CSV table of C-alpha atoms and ligand atoms in Angstrom, one decimal:
chain,number,residue,atom,x,y,z
A,1,MET,CA,23.5,17.4,-3.5
A,2,LYS,CA,22.9,16.4,0.1
A,3,THR,CA,23.8,13.0,1.6
A,4,GLU,CA,23.7,11.3,5.0
A,5,SER,CA,24.8,14.4,6.9
A,6,ASN,CA,21.6,16.2,5.9
A,7,ASN,CA,20.0,16.9,9.3
A,8,GLN,CA,16.6,17.2,7.7
A,9,ARG,CA,16.6,13.5,7.2
A,10,GLY,CA,16.2,12.0,10.7
A,11,ALA,CA,16.1,8.3,11.6
A,12,TRP,CA,13.8,5.8,13.2
A,13,GLY,CA,14.0,5.6,17.0
A,14,SER,CA,14.0,1.8,17.2
A,15,ARG,CA,13.6,-1.3,15.1
A,16,LEU,CA,10.0,-1.7,16.3
A,17,ALA,CA,9.2,1.8,15.1
A,18,PHE,CA,10.6,1.0,11.7
A,19,VAL,CA,8.7,-2.2,11.4
A,20,LEU,CA,5.5,-0.5,12.5
A,21,ALA,CA,6.0,2.4,10.0
A,22,ALA,CA,6.8,0.1,7.1
A,23,SER,CA,3.8,-2.1,8.0
A,24,GLY,CA,1.8,1.1,8.3
A,25,SER,CA,2.8,1.9,4.7
A,26,ALA,CA,1.9,-1.6,3.5
A,27,VAL,CA,-1.4,-2.0,5.4
A,28,GLY,CA,-3.8,0.4,3.8
A,29,LEU,CA,-6.8,0.6,1.5
A,30,GLY,CA,-5.2,-2.1,-0.5
A,31,ASN,CA,-5.7,-4.6,2.4
A,32,ILE,CA,-9.1,-3.4,3.8
A,33,TRP,CA,-10.9,-2.0,0.8
A,34,LYS,CA,-9.4,-3.8,-2.2
A,35,PHE,CA,-8.3,-7.2,-1.0
A,36,PRO,CA,-11.8,-8.4,0.0
A,37,TYR,CA,-13.4,-7.3,-3.2
A,38,VAL,CA,-10.8,-8.8,-5.5
A,39,VAL,CA,-11.0,-12.1,-3.5
A,40,GLY,CA,-14.8,-11.9,-3.8
A,41,GLU,CA,-14.6,-11.3,-7.6
A,42,ASN,CA,-12.0,-13.9,-8.2
A,43,GLY,CA,-13.3,-17.0,-6.6
A,44,GLY,CA,-12.3,-16.8,-3.0
A,45,GLY,CA,-9.9,-19.4,-1.5
A,46,ALA,CA,-8.1,-20.2,-4.7
A,47,PHE,CA,-7.3,-16.5,-5.3
A,48,VAL,CA,-6.1,-16.2,-1.7
A,49,LEU,CA,-3.7,-19.1,-2.3
A,50,ILE,CA,-2.2,-17.6,-5.5
A,51,TYR,CA,-2.0,-14.2,-3.7
A,52,LEU,CA,0.1,-15.8,-0.9
A,53,ILE,CA,2.4,-17.4,-3.4
A,54,CYS,CA,3.0,-14.0,-5.1
A,55,VAL,CA,3.6,-12.3,-1.8
A,56,PHE,CA,6.3,-14.8,-0.7
A,57,VAL,CA,7.9,-15.6,-4.0
A,58,ILE,CA,7.9,-12.2,-5.7
A,59,GLY,CA,7.0,-9.5,-3.1
A,60,THR,CA,9.2,-10.5,-0.3
A,61,PRO,CA,12.5,-10.6,-2.4
A,62,ILE,CA,11.7,-7.1,-3.8
A,63,MET,CA,11.0,-5.7,-0.4
A,64,LEU,CA,14.3,-6.9,0.9
A,65,ALA,CA,16.0,-5.4,-2.2
A,66,GLU,CA,14.3,-2.0,-1.6
A,67,PHE,CA,15.2,-2.0,2.1
A,68,THR,CA,18.8,-2.8,1.3
A,69,LEU,CA,19.1,-0.1,-1.4
A,70,GLY,CA,17.6,2.5,1.1
A,71,ARG,CA,19.8,1.5,4.0
A,72,LYS,CA,22.9,1.3,1.9
A,73,THR,CA,22.6,4.8,0.6
A,74,SER,CA,20.5,6.6,3.2
A,75,LEU,CA,18.8,8.3,0.4
A,76,ASN,CA,15.5,8.7,-1.5
A,77,PRO,CA,14.9,6.5,-4.6
A,78,VAL,CA,16.5,8.9,-7.0
A,79,GLY,CA,19.6,9.5,-4.8
A,80,ALA,CA,19.9,5.8,-4.1
A,81,PHE,CA,20.2,4.7,-7.7
A,82,ASP,CA,22.4,7.7,-8.5
A,83,GLN,CA,24.8,6.9,-5.7
A,84,LEU,CA,25.2,3.3,-6.7
A,85,LYS,CA,25.5,3.9,-10.5
A,86,PRO,CA,26.2,7.6,-10.8
A,87,LYS,CA,24.7,9.4,-13.8
A,88,SER,CA,23.3,6.2,-15.4
A,89,PRO,CA,19.9,5.6,-16.8
A,90,TRP,CA,19.2,3.5,-13.7
A,91,THR,CA,18.4,6.8,-11.9
A,92,GLY,CA,15.3,6.8,-14.0
A,93,ILE,CA,13.9,4.0,-11.8
A,94,GLY,CA,14.1,6.5,-9.0
A,95,TYR,CA,12.4,9.3,-11.0
A,96,MET,CA,9.7,6.9,-12.0
A,97,GLY,CA,9.1,6.1,-8.3
A,98,VAL,CA,8.9,9.7,-7.3
A,99,LEU,CA,6.4,10.3,-10.1
A,100,ALA,CA,4.4,7.2,-9.1
A,101,GLY,CA,4.3,8.6,-5.5
A,102,PHE,CA,2.9,11.8,-6.8
A,103,LEU,CA,0.2,10.1,-8.9
A,104,ILE,CA,-0.7,7.4,-6.4
A,105,LEU,CA,-1.2,9.8,-3.5
A,106,SER,CA,-3.3,12.1,-5.7
A,107,PHE,CA,-6.0,9.5,-6.0
A,108,TYR,CA,-5.3,7.7,-2.8
A,109,GLY,CA,-6.0,10.9,-1.1
A,110,VAL,CA,-9.4,11.1,-2.7
A,111,VAL,CA,-10.3,7.6,-1.5
A,112,GLY,CA,-8.7,8.5,1.9
A,113,GLY,CA,-11.1,11.4,2.0
A,114,TRP,CA,-14.0,9.0,1.4
A,115,THR,CA,-13.0,7.0,4.4
A,116,PHE,CA,-12.8,10.2,6.5
A,117,ALA,CA,-16.3,11.1,5.4
A,118,TYR,CA,-17.6,7.7,6.3
A,119,VAL,CA,-16.2,8.0,9.8
A,120,ALA,CA,-18.3,11.2,10.1
A,121,LYS,CA,-21.3,9.6,8.4
A,122,SER,CA,-21.2,6.5,10.6
A,123,ILE,CA,-21.0,8.6,13.7
A,124,SER,CA,-24.0,10.6,12.6
A,125,GLY,CA,-25.6,7.3,11.6
A,126,SER,CA,-26.6,8.5,8.1
A,127,VAL,CA,-24.8,5.5,6.4
A,128,LEU,CA,-26.8,3.1,8.5
A,129,ALA,CA,-30.2,4.2,7.4
A,130,PHE,CA,-30.6,1.7,4.5
A,131,PRO,CA,-32.3,-1.6,4.5
A,132,SER,CA,-30.4,-3.0,1.5
A,133,PRO,CA,-27.0,-2.6,-0.2
A,134,LYS,CA,-28.7,-1.2,-3.2
A,135,GLU,CA,-29.8,1.9,-1.4
A,136,ALA,CA,-26.6,2.1,0.6
A,137,GLY,CA,-24.8,1.9,-2.8
A,138,GLU,CA,-26.9,4.8,-4.2
A,139,PHE,CA,-26.1,6.8,-1.1
A,140,PHE,CA,-22.4,6.1,-1.7
A,141,GLY,CA,-22.7,7.1,-5.4
A,142,ASN,CA,-24.4,10.3,-4.5
A,143,PHE,CA,-21.8,11.1,-1.9
A,144,ILE,CA,-18.8,10.6,-4.2
A,145,GLY,CA,-20.5,12.8,-6.8
A,146,ASN,CA,-21.0,15.7,-4.4
A,147,THR,CA,-18.2,18.2,-5.3
A,148,GLY,CA,-18.2,20.2,-2.1
A,149,GLU,CA,-18.2,17.2,0.3
A,150,VAL,CA,-15.6,15.2,-1.7
A,151,LEU,CA,-13.2,18.1,-1.9
A,152,PHE,CA,-13.7,19.0,1.8
A,153,TYR,CA,-12.8,15.5,2.9
A,154,HIS,CA,-10.0,15.1,0.4
A,155,ALA,CA,-8.5,18.4,1.7
A,156,LEU,CA,-8.9,17.1,5.3
A,157,PHE,CA,-7.1,13.8,4.4
A,158,MET,CA,-4.2,15.7,2.8
A,159,ALA,CA,-4.0,18.2,5.6
A,160,THR,CA,-3.7,15.3,8.1
A,161,ASN,CA,-1.0,13.7,6.0
A,162,ILE,CA,0.9,17.0,5.8
A,163,ALA,CA,0.6,17.6,9.5
A,164,ILE,CA,2.2,14.3,10.3
A,165,VAL,CA,5.0,14.3,7.6
A,166,ILE,CA,6.0,17.8,8.5
A,167,ARG,CA,7.0,16.7,11.9
A,168,GLY,CA,9.5,14.4,10.4
A,169,VAL,CA,10.3,10.7,10.6
A,170,LYS,CA,10.7,10.3,14.3
A,171,GLY,CA,8.3,13.0,15.6
A,172,GLY,CA,5.5,12.5,13.1
A,173,ILE,CA,5.5,9.3,11.1
A,174,GLU,CA,6.9,7.1,13.9
A,175,LYS,CA,4.7,8.5,16.6
A,176,ALA,CA,1.6,8.2,14.5
A,177,CYS,CA,2.3,4.6,13.4
A,178,ASN,CA,3.3,3.5,17.0
A,179,ILE,CA,-0.2,4.4,18.1
A,180,LEU,CA,-2.3,3.7,15.0
A,181,MET,CA,-1.0,0.3,14.0
A,182,PRO,CA,-1.6,-1.6,17.3
A,183,THR,CA,-5.0,0.1,17.4
A,184,LEU,CA,-5.8,-1.3,14.0
A,185,VAL,CA,-4.9,-4.8,15.1
A,186,VAL,CA,-7.1,-4.7,18.2
A,187,ILE,CA,-10.1,-3.3,16.3
A,188,LEU,CA,-9.8,-5.9,13.6
A,189,PHE,CA,-9.7,-8.8,16.1
A,190,LEU,CA,-12.8,-7.5,17.8
A,191,LEU,CA,-14.6,-7.2,14.5
A,192,MET,CA,-13.5,-10.7,13.5
A,193,ILE,CA,-15.0,-12.1,16.6
A,194,ARG,CA,-18.2,-10.2,16.0
A,195,SER,CA,-18.3,-11.4,12.4
A,196,LEU,CA,-17.6,-15.1,13.1
A,197,THR,CA,-20.4,-15.3,15.7
A,198,LEU,CA,-23.1,-14.2,13.3
A,199,ASP,CA,-25.5,-16.9,12.2
A,200,GLY,CA,-24.4,-18.4,8.9
A,201,ALA,CA,-20.9,-17.0,9.2
A,202,MET,CA,-19.3,-20.4,8.4
A,203,GLU,CA,-20.4,-20.3,4.8
A,204,GLY,CA,-18.3,-17.2,4.3
A,205,VAL,CA,-15.4,-18.9,6.0
A,206,ALA,CA,-15.7,-21.8,3.6
A,207,PHE,CA,-15.8,-19.5,0.6
A,208,TYR,CA,-12.8,-17.7,1.8
A,209,LEU,CA,-10.6,-20.6,2.8
A,210,THR,CA,-11.5,-23.5,0.5
A,211,PRO,CA,-9.6,-23.3,-2.7
A,212,ASP,CA,-11.5,-24.2,-5.8
A,213,PHE,CA,-8.8,-24.7,-8.4
A,214,SER,CA,-11.2,-24.5,-11.4
A,215,LYS,CA,-11.4,-20.8,-10.6
A,216,ILE,CA,-7.7,-20.2,-11.4
A,217,ASN,CA,-6.7,-18.8,-14.8
A,218,GLY,CA,-4.2,-16.4,-16.2
A,219,SER,CA,-6.0,-13.2,-15.4
A,220,VAL,CA,-6.6,-14.4,-11.8
A,221,ILE,CA,-2.8,-14.8,-11.4
A,222,LEU,CA,-2.2,-11.3,-12.9
A,223,ILE,CA,-4.6,-9.7,-10.5
A,224,ALA,CA,-3.1,-11.6,-7.6
A,225,LEU,CA,0.4,-10.4,-8.4
A,226,GLY,CA,-0.7,-6.8,-8.9
A,227,GLN,CA,-2.5,-6.9,-5.6
A,228,ALA,CA,0.6,-8.3,-3.9
A,229,PHE,CA,2.6,-5.4,-5.3
A,230,PHE,CA,0.2,-2.7,-4.3
A,231,SER,CA,-0.5,-4.2,-0.9
A,232,LEU,CA,3.2,-4.4,0.0
A,233,SER,CA,3.9,-0.9,-1.2
A,234,LEU,CA,6.5,-2.1,-3.7
A,235,GLY,CA,7.8,-0.8,-7.0
A,236,MET,CA,8.1,3.0,-6.3
A,237,GLY,CA,10.8,3.2,-3.7
A,238,ALA,CA,8.6,3.8,-0.7
A,239,MET,CA,10.4,1.0,1.0
A,240,ILE,CA,13.8,2.4,-0.2
A,241,THR,CA,12.8,5.7,1.5
A,242,TYR,CA,11.7,4.0,4.7
A,243,GLY,CA,14.9,1.8,4.7
A,244,SER,CA,17.0,4.9,4.3
A,245,TYR,CA,16.2,6.0,7.9
A,246,LEU,CA,17.2,2.6,9.3
A,247,SER,CA,20.4,2.1,11.3
A,248,VAL,CA,23.1,-0.3,10.1
A,249,LYS,CA,22.7,-2.3,13.3
A,250,GLU,CA,19.3,-3.6,12.3
A,251,ASN,CA,18.7,-6.9,10.6
A,252,LEU,CA,17.1,-6.3,7.2
A,253,THR,CA,15.9,-9.8,6.6
A,254,SER,CA,14.0,-10.1,9.8
A,255,CYS,CA,12.4,-6.6,9.2
A,256,THR,CA,11.3,-7.8,5.8
A,257,VAL,CA,9.8,-10.9,7.2
A,258,TYR,CA,7.9,-8.9,9.9
A,259,VAL,CA,6.5,-6.4,7.5
A,260,VAL,CA,5.4,-9.1,5.0
A,261,MET,CA,3.8,-11.2,7.7
A,262,PHE,CA,2.1,-8.2,9.2
A,263,ASP,CA,0.6,-7.0,5.9
A,264,THR,CA,-0.4,-10.5,4.9
A,265,LEU,CA,-2.0,-11.2,8.3
A,266,ILE,CA,-4.0,-8.0,8.2
A,267,ALA,CA,-5.3,-8.8,4.7
A,268,LEU,CA,-6.2,-12.3,5.8
A,269,LEU,CA,-7.9,-11.0,9.0
A,270,VAL,CA,-9.9,-8.5,7.0
A,271,GLY,CA,-11.2,-11.3,4.8
A,272,MET,CA,-12.2,-13.1,8.1
A,273,VAL,CA,-14.2,-10.0,9.1
A,274,ILE,CA,-15.9,-9.4,5.7
A,275,PHE,CA,-16.8,-12.7,4.2
A,276,PRO,CA,-18.5,-14.3,7.2
A,277,ALA,CA,-20.5,-11.1,7.5
A,278,VAL,CA,-21.4,-10.9,3.8
A,279,PHE,CA,-22.6,-14.5,3.8
A,280,ALA,CA,-24.4,-14.3,7.1
A,281,MET,CA,-26.4,-11.4,5.6
A,282,GLY,CA,-27.1,-13.4,2.5
A,283,LEU,CA,-25.2,-11.0,0.2
A,284,GLU,CA,-23.0,-11.7,-2.8
A,285,PRO,CA,-19.2,-11.6,-2.4
A,286,THR,CA,-18.9,-10.3,-6.0
A,287,GLU,CA,-20.1,-6.8,-5.2
A,288,GLY,CA,-16.9,-5.1,-6.5
A,289,PRO,CA,-15.3,-1.9,-5.3
A,290,GLY,CA,-18.5,-0.9,-3.5
A,291,LEU,CA,-18.2,-3.9,-1.1
A,292,VAL,CA,-16.9,-1.9,1.8
A,293,PHE,CA,-18.8,1.3,1.3
A,294,SER,CA,-22.2,-0.1,0.2
A,295,VAL,CA,-22.4,-3.6,1.5
A,296,LEU,CA,-20.9,-3.2,4.9
A,297,PRO,CA,-23.1,-0.4,6.1
A,298,THR,CA,-26.1,-2.6,5.5
A,299,VAL,CA,-24.4,-5.4,7.3
A,300,PHE,CA,-23.8,-3.1,10.3
A,301,ALA,CA,-27.3,-1.7,10.2
A,302,ASP,CA,-28.6,-5.2,10.7
A,303,MET,CA,-26.4,-6.2,13.5
A,304,PRO,CA,-26.5,-5.7,17.3
A,305,MET,CA,-24.3,-2.8,18.3
A,306,GLY,CA,-24.0,-2.1,14.6
A,307,HIS,CA,-23.7,1.7,15.0
A,308,GLY,CA,-20.6,1.3,17.2
A,309,VAL,CA,-19.1,-1.4,14.9
A,310,ALA,CA,-19.6,0.9,11.9
A,311,VAL,CA,-17.8,3.8,13.5
A,312,ILE,CA,-15.0,1.5,14.5
A,313,PHE,CA,-14.7,-0.1,11.1
A,314,PHE,CA,-14.5,3.2,9.2
A,315,LEU,CA,-12.1,4.7,11.7
A,316,LEU,CA,-9.9,1.7,11.1
A,317,LEU,CA,-10.1,2.2,7.3
A,318,ALA,CA,-9.2,5.9,7.8
A,319,ILE,CA,-6.3,5.0,10.0
A,320,ALA,CA,-4.9,2.5,7.5
A,321,ALA,CA,-5.2,5.0,4.7
A,322,ILE,CA,-3.4,7.7,6.7
A,323,THR,CA,-0.4,5.5,7.6
A,324,SER,CA,-0.1,4.5,3.9
A,325,GLY,CA,-0.6,8.1,2.7
A,326,ILE,CA,2.3,9.3,4.8
A,327,SER,CA,4.7,6.9,3.2
A,328,LEU,CA,3.7,8.1,-0.3
A,329,LEU,CA,4.2,11.7,0.7
A,330,GLU,CA,7.4,11.0,2.5
A,331,THR,CA,8.9,9.3,-0.6
A,332,VAL,CA,8.3,12.4,-2.7
A,333,VAL,CA,9.4,14.8,0.1
A,334,ALA,CA,12.6,12.9,0.7
A,335,TYR,CA,13.5,13.4,-3.0
A,336,PHE,CA,13.2,17.2,-2.6
A,337,ILE,CA,15.0,17.2,0.7
A,338,ASP,CA,18.0,15.0,-0.4
A,339,GLN,CA,18.4,15.9,-4.1
A,340,ARG,CA,17.2,19.5,-4.1
A,341,GLY,CA,18.3,20.6,-0.7
A,342,TRP,CA,14.9,21.9,0.4
A,343,ASP,CA,14.0,22.0,4.0
A,344,ARG,CA,11.4,19.6,5.3
A,345,LYS,CA,8.7,22.2,6.0
A,346,ARG,CA,8.9,23.7,2.5
A,347,ALA,CA,9.1,20.3,0.8
A,348,VAL,CA,6.1,18.9,2.7
A,349,LEU,CA,3.9,22.0,2.1
A,350,ILE,CA,4.7,22.5,-1.5
A,351,VAL,CA,4.5,18.8,-2.4
A,352,GLY,CA,1.4,18.2,-0.4
A,353,LEU,CA,-0.4,21.1,-2.0
A,354,VAL,CA,0.6,20.2,-5.5
A,355,ILE,CA,-0.6,16.6,-4.9
A,356,PHE,CA,-3.8,17.8,-3.5
A,357,ALA,CA,-4.4,20.0,-6.6
A,358,LEU,CA,-3.5,17.1,-8.9
A,359,GLY,CA,-6.1,15.0,-6.9
A,360,VAL,CA,-8.9,17.5,-7.5
A,361,PRO,CA,-9.9,16.2,-11.0
A,362,SER,CA,-9.7,12.6,-9.6
A,363,GLY,CA,-12.0,13.6,-6.8
A,364,LEU,CA,-14.5,15.1,-9.3
A,365,SER,CA,-14.3,12.1,-11.6
A,366,PHE,CA,-17.4,10.6,-10.1
A,367,GLY,CA,-19.4,13.8,-10.2
A,368,VAL,CA,-19.1,17.0,-12.3
A,369,MET,CA,-16.2,15.5,-14.3
A,370,GLY,CA,-17.9,12.1,-14.7
A,371,ASP,CA,-18.4,12.6,-18.4
A,372,VAL,CA,-14.8,13.7,-19.1
A,373,LYS,CA,-13.5,10.5,-20.5
A,374,LEU,CA,-10.6,9.5,-22.6
A,375,PHE,CA,-10.6,5.9,-24.0
A,376,GLY,CA,-13.6,5.2,-21.8
A,377,MET,CA,-11.9,6.0,-18.5
A,378,ASN,CA,-12.2,9.0,-16.3
A,379,PHE,CA,-9.4,11.0,-14.8
A,380,PHE,CA,-9.2,9.0,-11.6
A,381,ASP,CA,-9.0,5.7,-13.6
A,382,HIS,CA,-6.2,7.1,-15.8
A,383,VAL,CA,-4.1,8.2,-12.9
A,384,ASP,CA,-4.6,4.9,-11.1
A,385,ASN,CA,-3.9,2.9,-14.3
A,386,ILE,CA,-0.7,4.8,-15.2
A,387,ALA,CA,0.7,4.5,-11.7
A,388,SER,CA,-0.5,1.1,-10.6
A,389,ASN,CA,-0.4,-0.9,-13.8
A,390,TYR,CA,2.6,0.7,-15.5
A,391,LEU,CA,4.9,2.5,-13.1
A,392,LEU,CA,4.8,0.1,-10.2
A,393,PRO,CA,5.4,-3.2,-12.1
A,394,LEU,CA,8.1,-1.5,-14.2
A,395,GLY,CA,9.7,0.0,-11.1
A,396,GLY,CA,9.6,-3.4,-9.3
A,397,MET,CA,11.1,-5.3,-12.3
A,398,PHE,CA,13.9,-2.8,-12.8
A,399,THR,CA,14.7,-2.7,-9.1
A,400,ALA,CA,15.0,-6.5,-9.1
A,401,ILE,CA,17.3,-6.3,-12.2
A,402,PHE,CA,19.3,-3.5,-10.7
A,403,VAL,CA,19.9,-5.4,-7.5
A,404,GLY,CA,20.3,-8.8,-9.1
A,405,TRP,CA,22.6,-7.8,-12.0
A,406,VAL,CA,23.8,-4.3,-11.9
A,407,TRP,CA,24.7,-3.3,-8.4
A,408,GLY,CA,24.9,-7.0,-7.7
A,409,THR,CA,23.7,-9.5,-5.1
A,410,LYS,CA,27.2,-9.6,-3.7
A,411,ASN,CA,27.1,-6.0,-2.7
A,412,ALA,CA,23.5,-6.4,-1.4
A,413,HIS,CA,24.6,-9.4,0.6
A,414,GLU,CA,27.4,-7.4,2.2
A,415,GLU,CA,24.9,-4.6,3.2
A,416,ILE,CA,22.5,-7.1,4.6
A,417,GLU,CA,25.3,-8.8,6.7
A,418,LYS,CA,26.6,-5.5,8.2
A,419,HIS,CA,27.1,-5.5,11.9
A,420,GLU,CA,27.3,-9.2,12.4
A,421,ASN,CA,23.9,-9.8,11.0
A,422,LYS,CA,23.8,-13.1,9.1
A,423,PHE,CA,22.0,-13.9,6.0
A,424,HIS,CA,22.0,-17.7,6.4
A,425,PHE,CA,22.1,-20.5,4.0
A,426,PRO,CA,19.8,-21.4,2.2
A,427,TRP,CA,17.8,-18.1,2.5
A,428,ALA,CA,20.5,-16.0,1.0
A,429,GLN,CA,20.9,-18.3,-2.0
A,430,CYS,CA,17.2,-18.6,-2.3
A,431,TRP,CA,16.8,-14.8,-2.4
A,432,GLU,CA,19.6,-14.4,-4.8
A,433,PHE,CA,18.0,-16.8,-7.2
A,434,LEU,CA,14.5,-15.2,-6.9
A,435,ILE,CA,15.7,-11.7,-7.3
A,436,ARG,CA,17.8,-12.4,-10.4
A,437,TYR,CA,15.6,-14.8,-12.3
A,438,ILE,CA,12.2,-15.4,-10.9
A,439,THR,CA,11.1,-11.9,-9.9
A,440,PRO,CA,12.1,-9.9,-13.0
A,441,VAL,CA,10.6,-12.6,-15.3
A,442,ALA,CA,7.4,-12.9,-13.4
A,443,VAL,CA,6.8,-9.2,-13.1
A,444,GLY,CA,7.8,-8.8,-16.8
A,445,ILE,CA,5.1,-11.3,-17.7
A,446,VAL,CA,2.5,-9.5,-15.7
A,447,PHE,CA,3.5,-6.2,-17.3
A,448,ILE,CA,3.4,-7.6,-20.9
A,449,ALA,CA,0.1,-9.3,-20.2
A,450,LYS,CA,-1.3,-6.0,-18.9
A,451,ILE,CA,-0.3,-4.0,-21.9
A,452,LEU,CA,-1.5,-6.5,-24.5
A,453,PRO,CA,-5.1,-5.7,-25.6
B,501,LIG,N1,0.3,-0.5,0.4
B,501,LIG,C1,-0.7,0.5,0.5
B,501,LIG,C2,-2.1,-0.1,0.6
B,501,LIG,O1,-2.2,-1.3,0.7
B,501,LIG,C3,-0.7,1.6,-0.5
B,501,LIG,C4,0.6,2.1,-0.7
B,501,LIG,C5,1.3,2.9,0.1
B,501,LIG,C6,1.5,1.9,-1.8
B,501,LIG,N2,2.6,3.2,-0.4
B,501,LIG,C7,2.7,2.6,-1.6
B,501,LIG,C8,1.3,1.2,-3.0
B,501,LIG,C9,3.7,2.5,-2.5
B,501,LIG,C10,2.4,1.1,-3.9
B,501,LIG,C11,3.6,1.8,-3.6
B,501,LIG,O2,-3.1,0.5,0.6
């Protein structure tokens, strides 16, 4: 077994680099593709409010717990739990995380491939040729059913991922995120200005920001919590892995606050881009998963400089997907490097190829394998369901229990306060209370509610 001395591991070059990389992991398709459509489907402002509560009360404490586990042990999720409670069943949380990384990246890579394809198709202008979202939606449906195209872009996405992660933490992941994350923020701001200056934009702003509490019920809360988990990259040890490359000098609490703020700001910004545009075009916000791929191209087609805006938007989506994809790949790769002693190159190539192969049936789920269904769901839906609805919440809940009760908040506190960093009153007490009582119970409720018929 290899530990800190393993020279394959590497480390972040600076705190900013770490914050950008962890934000890069958090900010992804979850923010730009998923957040707007779940907000649209669940009533707008009220959902946003519940989502924010979930982020701050449940997501933030778990993120700090994951960073602390990673930094304490300098190891991947399996190694981290094993080092703190050797040969105990708790190591299973780590294995669950590595498995979740495998599964999530396999379908995330497919959707990532779609975003790559839409960059190409917006450059060529083919996605802009439709007068209404209905036709744009049909175009999208045809595209995701086209075996050759889907596999080509899926392979391209995974190859990009591999090319970055193979260069290691500092040379690859850090460099990519240093450039890509600020680009993303600039592009989003430009798009927001464009969107807000459309005629009728304010109706969208009102839908987005005015909470209508009659829209809130149990299932809305569950969806909000699940979205918070996915968006913040929690529950599978991705943040343990990224924390493991962080120096003891750095302040874990402020890093957590930065990453949470960043992820949340981006999601909120994306809403400010999408809803004003959707309402200005007289479209419905309840369009579902096709919102970005079928509604937006029509929006762009109808707007001045729409061609350029479309290219920029899909580029942004692709960038966000890549910086998240690399965190998923890195988590699995770190396991093979630390626990199995593989060198980075071998780990990245083998893991990357296996994940690509596992993704192939997901990629074909909207085409030639569309009729292959079990319990009414295709392959893609099953993988997504197992990973996102089971492994992530379970992983998050057990991580909270582990840090709150098994390893103990006292040890965590010590790690957080290393190198004269202070975890001040009342924040430390607040975190301790949340991670021991509120977080495990809340996630437990979500999980049980999800598995009940
Ligand atoms: N957070 C990313 C998004 O919003 C997806 C993601 C990356 C993720 N790494 C993760 C989700 C780890 C859960 C766990 O798109």
